[in-house]
Amino acid sequence: MTSLRSTPSQTVGPYLHIGLTWDDGPFAVLLGTPGAVWITGRVFDGAGTAIDDAMVETWQVDPEDSCSRRGFARSDTRRGQFALYTVLPQPVSDEAGDDEAPHLDMSVFARGLLHRVVTRVYFPEHADRHRVDPVLATVPPARRGTLIAARVGDGYVFDVHLQGADETVFFDV
């Protein structure tokens, strides 16, 4: 009896910037939109090395609080970091009618991952809402900080750690 070897699994990347370009690129809103900010960050592997061939995409409820249109942006990390231009999100109600704190939904694609990983980006200005956010309530208190961007100048920094001691919280969606 002959035994057959398994076909290797295909990981996402590292050629994300070739096949997954987005016409608007990193712009969820037009440059110069009132209140718009840059959100930058790096994606780190388990050894703490920045990954230069990952891709990050974010989406959110649009400023009119309409779930039918979503602010979407996509950026690769070829320049050492991702950079996304958007407005701060509005609060949104979940299916149970509970208000979630303003946040961006984020997907990360990188070599070595069999599937994208999904996380959220919360903002420090809404700390009072973090305490009652139904999704953050499911995250152990010691890990919640991995989901909160840091205010730097007139924008924000949000680093993603795929593994390790500072691993970002990811959600099974």
mmCIF file of C-alpha atoms in Angstrom:
data_model
loop_
_atom_site.group_PDB
_atom_site.id
_atom_site.type_symbol
_atom_site.label_atom_id
_atom_site.label_comp_id
_atom_site.label_asym_id
_atom_site.label_seq_id
_atom_site.Cartn_x
_atom_site.Cartn_y
_atom_site.Cartn_z
ATOM 1 C CA MET A 1 0.000 0.000 0.000
ATOM 2 C CA THR A 2 1.397 3.360 -1.009
ATOM 3 C CA SER A 3 0.978 6.298 1.328
ATOM 4 C CA LEU A 4 0.409 9.731 -0.120
ATOM 5 C CA ARG A 5 1.861 12.903 1.310
ATOM 6 C CA SER A 6 -0.361 15.815 2.169
ATOM 7 C CA THR A 7 -0.383 18.843 -0.065
ATOM 8 C CA PRO A 8 1.242 21.760 1.750
ATOM 9 C CA SER A 9 -1.057 24.486 2.987
ATOM 10 C CA GLN A 10 -0.877 27.814 1.198
ATOM 11 C CA THR A 11 -0.199 30.824 3.362
ATOM 12 C CA VAL A 12 -1.359 34.330 2.590
ATOM 13 C CA GLY A 13 1.385 36.496 1.098
ATOM 14 C CA PRO A 14 4.089 37.535 0.697
ATOM 15 C CA TYR A 15 2.886 39.023 -2.582
ATOM 16 C CA LEU A 16 -0.127 40.838 -1.192
ATOM 17 C CA HIS A 17 0.741 44.143 -2.831
ATOM 18 C CA ILE A 18 0.594 42.532 -6.278
ATOM 19 C CA GLY A 19 -2.837 40.904 -6.237
ATOM 20 C CA LEU A 20 -4.740 42.770 -3.556
ATOM 21 C CA THR A 21 -4.373 46.402 -4.450
ATOM 22 C CA TRP A 22 -7.220 48.764 -3.627
ATOM 23 C CA ASP A 23 -7.952 51.780 -5.831
ATOM 24 C CA ASP A 24 -8.212 54.158 -2.882
ATOM 25 C CA GLY A 25 -5.288 52.491 -1.094
ATOM 26 C CA PRO A 26 -4.846 53.831 2.422
ATOM 27 C CA PHE A 27 -7.582 56.459 2.116
ATOM 28 C CA ALA A 28 -10.894 55.643 3.792
ATOM 29 C CA VAL A 29 -11.760 59.326 3.280
ATOM 30 C CA LEU A 30 -10.480 62.014 0.950
ATOM 31 C CA LEU A 31 -7.270 63.801 1.879
ATOM 32 C CA GLY A 32 -8.192 66.974 3.749
ATOM 33 C CA THR A 33 -11.452 65.613 5.182
ATOM 34 C CA PRO A 34 -12.199 67.547 8.403
ATOM 35 C CA GLY A 35 -11.232 65.495 11.458
ATOM 36 C CA ALA A 36 -9.330 62.878 9.453
ATOM 37 C CA VAL A 37 -6.193 61.351 10.987
ATOM 38 C CA TRP A 38 -3.387 59.011 10.008
ATOM 39 C CA ILE A 39 -3.172 55.686 11.823
ATOM 40 C CA THR A 40 0.231 54.085 11.427
ATOM 41 C CA GLY A 41 1.866 51.011 12.841
ATOM 42 C CA ARG A 42 4.033 48.006 12.241
ATOM 43 C CA VAL A 43 3.241 44.305 12.133
ATOM 44 C CA PHE A 44 5.625 42.150 14.193
ATOM 45 C CA ASP A 45 6.244 38.411 14.013
ATOM 46 C CA GLY A 46 6.737 36.156 17.041
ATOM 47 C CA ALA A 47 10.448 37.021 17.257
ATOM 48 C CA GLY A 48 9.657 40.744 17.450
ATOM 49 C CA THR A 49 10.840 41.480 13.910
ATOM 50 C CA ALA A 50 8.807 43.938 11.841
ATOM 51 C CA ILE A 51 7.254 42.259 8.792
ATOM 52 C CA ASP A 52 7.753 44.243 5.588
ATOM 53 C CA ASP A 53 5.397 42.265 3.362
ATOM 54 C CA ALA A 54 2.148 42.216 5.344
ATOM 55 C CA MET A 55 -1.097 43.983 4.530
ATOM 56 C CA VAL A 56 -3.570 45.655 6.868
ATOM 57 C CA GLU A 57 -7.108 46.680 6.061
ATOM 58 C CA THR A 58 -9.612 48.533 8.203
ATOM 59 C CA TRP A 59 -13.303 49.184 7.947
ATOM 60 C CA GLN A 60 -15.787 51.058 10.089
ATOM 61 C CA VAL A 61 -19.238 52.524 10.164
ATOM 62 C CA ASP A 62 -19.170 55.695 8.085
ATOM 63 C CA PRO A 63 -19.489 59.131 9.729
ATOM 64 C CA GLU A 64 -23.247 59.187 9.115
ATOM 65 C CA ASP A 65 -23.527 56.030 11.273
ATOM 66 C CA SER A 66 -24.743 54.001 8.332
ATOM 67 C CA CYS A 67 -23.897 50.312 8.254
ATOM 68 C CA SER A 68 -24.749 50.209 4.555
ATOM 69 C CA ARG A 69 -21.570 52.142 3.684
ATOM 70 C CA ARG A 70 -18.321 51.409 5.450
ATOM 71 C CA GLY A 71 -15.080 53.368 5.540
ATOM 72 C CA PHE A 72 -12.541 50.952 4.066
ATOM 73 C CA ALA A 73 -8.778 51.374 3.654
ATOM 74 C CA ARG A 74 -5.895 49.044 2.850
ATOM 75 C CA SER A 75 -2.150 49.463 3.311
ATOM 76 C CA ASP A 76 0.856 47.199 2.931
ATOM 77 C CA THR A 77 3.985 47.349 5.073
ATOM 78 C CA ARG A 78 6.592 47.583 2.284
ATOM 79 C CA ARG A 79 7.900 50.857 3.716
ATOM 80 C CA GLY A 80 8.289 49.306 7.176
ATOM 81 C CA GLN A 81 4.861 50.293 8.450
ATOM 82 C CA PHE A 82 1.259 50.616 7.390
ATOM 83 C CA ALA A 83 -0.455 53.987 7.130
ATOM 84 C CA LEU A 84 -4.229 54.521 6.906
ATOM 85 C CA TYR A 85 -6.085 57.814 6.580
ATOM 86 C CA THR A 86 -9.566 57.896 8.103
ATOM 87 C CA VAL A 87 -11.904 59.734 10.449
ATOM 88 C CA LEU A 88 -12.426 58.494 13.971
ATOM 89 C CA PRO A 89 -15.326 56.053 14.027
ATOM 90 C CA GLN A 90 -18.685 56.601 15.644
ATOM 91 C CA PRO A 91 -20.185 54.355 18.335
ATOM 92 C CA VAL A 92 -22.266 51.529 16.920
ATOM 93 C CA SER A 93 -24.947 49.327 18.448
ATOM 94 C CA ASP A 94 -24.466 45.567 18.338
ATOM 95 C CA GLU A 95 -27.215 43.027 17.617
ATOM 96 C CA ALA A 96 -28.328 43.120 21.262
ATOM 97 C CA GLY A 97 -28.704 46.914 21.149
ATOM 98 C CA ASP A 98 -25.636 47.541 23.337
ATOM 99 C CA ASP A 99 -23.423 50.451 22.324
ATOM 100 C CA GLU A 100 -19.901 49.483 21.392
ATOM 101 C CA ALA A 101 -17.095 51.976 21.923
ATOM 102 C CA PRO A 102 -15.880 53.657 18.717
ATOM 103 C CA HIS A 103 -13.419 51.322 16.992
ATOM 104 C CA LEU A 104 -11.990 50.239 13.673
ATOM 105 C CA ASP A 105 -12.212 46.629 12.589
ATOM 106 C CA MET A 106 -8.832 45.455 11.289
ATOM 107 C CA SER A 107 -7.679 42.446 9.289
ATOM 108 C CA VAL A 108 -4.016 41.522 8.979
ATOM 109 C CA PHE A 109 -2.664 39.339 6.178
ATOM 110 C CA ALA A 110 0.944 38.102 6.282
ATOM 111 C CA ARG A 111 3.214 35.282 5.193
ATOM 112 C CA GLY A 112 2.951 32.323 7.493
ATOM 113 C CA LEU A 113 -0.737 32.885 8.220
ATOM 114 C CA LEU A 114 -3.196 30.392 6.769
ATOM 115 C CA HIS A 115 -6.019 32.911 7.231
ATOM 116 C CA ARG A 116 -6.246 36.588 8.006
ATOM 117 C CA VAL A 117 -6.348 37.566 11.653
ATOM 118 C CA VAL A 118 -8.968 40.033 12.857
ATOM 119 C CA THR A 119 -8.676 42.555 15.639
ATOM 120 C CA ARG A 120 -10.069 45.935 16.668
ATOM 121 C CA VAL A 121 -8.505 49.340 17.168
ATOM 122 C CA TYR A 122 -9.957 51.397 20.013
ATOM 123 C CA PHE A 123 -8.982 54.985 20.856
ATOM 124 C CA PRO A 124 -7.785 56.402 24.190
ATOM 125 C CA GLU A 125 -10.245 59.321 24.093
ATOM 126 C CA HIS A 126 -13.093 56.869 24.608
ATOM 127 C CA ALA A 127 -11.758 55.146 27.740
ATOM 128 C CA ASP A 128 -15.057 55.802 29.523
ATOM 129 C CA ARG A 129 -16.854 53.768 26.842
ATOM 130 C CA HIS A 130 -14.256 50.969 26.948
ATOM 131 C CA ARG A 131 -15.522 49.952 30.377
ATOM 132 C CA VAL A 132 -18.991 49.126 28.999
ATOM 133 C CA ASP A 133 -18.057 47.846 25.537
ATOM 134 C CA PRO A 134 -19.537 44.319 25.201
ATOM 135 C CA VAL A 135 -16.647 43.057 23.052
ATOM 136 C CA LEU A 136 -13.889 44.448 25.275
ATOM 137 C CA ALA A 137 -15.692 42.855 28.226
ATOM 138 C CA THR A 138 -14.803 39.449 26.736
ATOM 139 C CA VAL A 139 -11.071 40.278 26.778
ATOM 140 C CA PRO A 140 -9.057 39.705 29.973
ATOM 141 C CA PRO A 141 -8.279 43.129 31.524
ATOM 142 C CA ALA A 142 -4.513 42.592 31.280
ATOM 143 C CA ARG A 143 -4.771 42.124 27.470
ATOM 144 C CA ARG A 144 -7.132 45.004 26.606
ATOM 145 C CA GLY A 145 -4.231 47.409 26.113
ATOM 146 C CA THR A 146 -3.225 45.519 22.957
ATOM 147 C CA LEU A 147 -6.405 46.871 21.347
ATOM 148 C CA ILE A 148 -5.943 50.581 22.137
ATOM 149 C CA ALA A 149 -4.061 52.880 19.776
ATOM 150 C CA ALA A 150 -1.648 55.464 21.159
ATOM 151 C CA ARG A 151 -2.164 59.133 20.357
ATOM 152 C CA VAL A 152 1.010 60.511 18.769
ATOM 153 C CA GLY A 153 1.010 64.093 17.486
ATOM 154 C CA ASP A 154 -2.034 64.563 15.278
ATOM 155 C CA GLY A 155 -2.499 60.842 14.582
ATOM 156 C CA TYR A 156 -2.331 57.407 16.178
ATOM 157 C CA VAL A 157 0.032 54.451 16.328
ATOM 158 C CA PHE A 158 -1.252 50.889 16.553
ATOM 159 C CA ASP A 159 1.305 48.082 16.352
ATOM 160 C CA VAL A 160 0.176 44.513 15.714
ATOM 161 C CA HIS A 161 2.071 41.636 17.339
ATOM 162 C CA LEU A 162 1.182 38.302 15.742
ATOM 163 C CA GLN A 163 2.728 36.247 18.572
ATOM 164 C CA GLY A 164 4.790 36.625 21.708
ATOM 165 C CA ALA A 165 4.441 38.345 25.054
ATOM 166 C CA ASP A 166 2.769 41.419 23.519
ATOM 167 C CA GLU A 167 0.502 39.455 21.169
ATOM 168 C CA THR A 168 -2.443 41.508 19.971
ATOM 169 C CA VAL A 169 -5.873 40.127 20.855
ATOM 170 C CA PHE A 170 -7.465 38.538 17.778
ATOM 171 C CA PHE A 171 -11.104 37.564 17.355
ATOM 172 C CA ASP A 172 -12.537 34.398 15.842
ATOM 173 C CA VAL A 173 -14.954 35.698 13.224
#
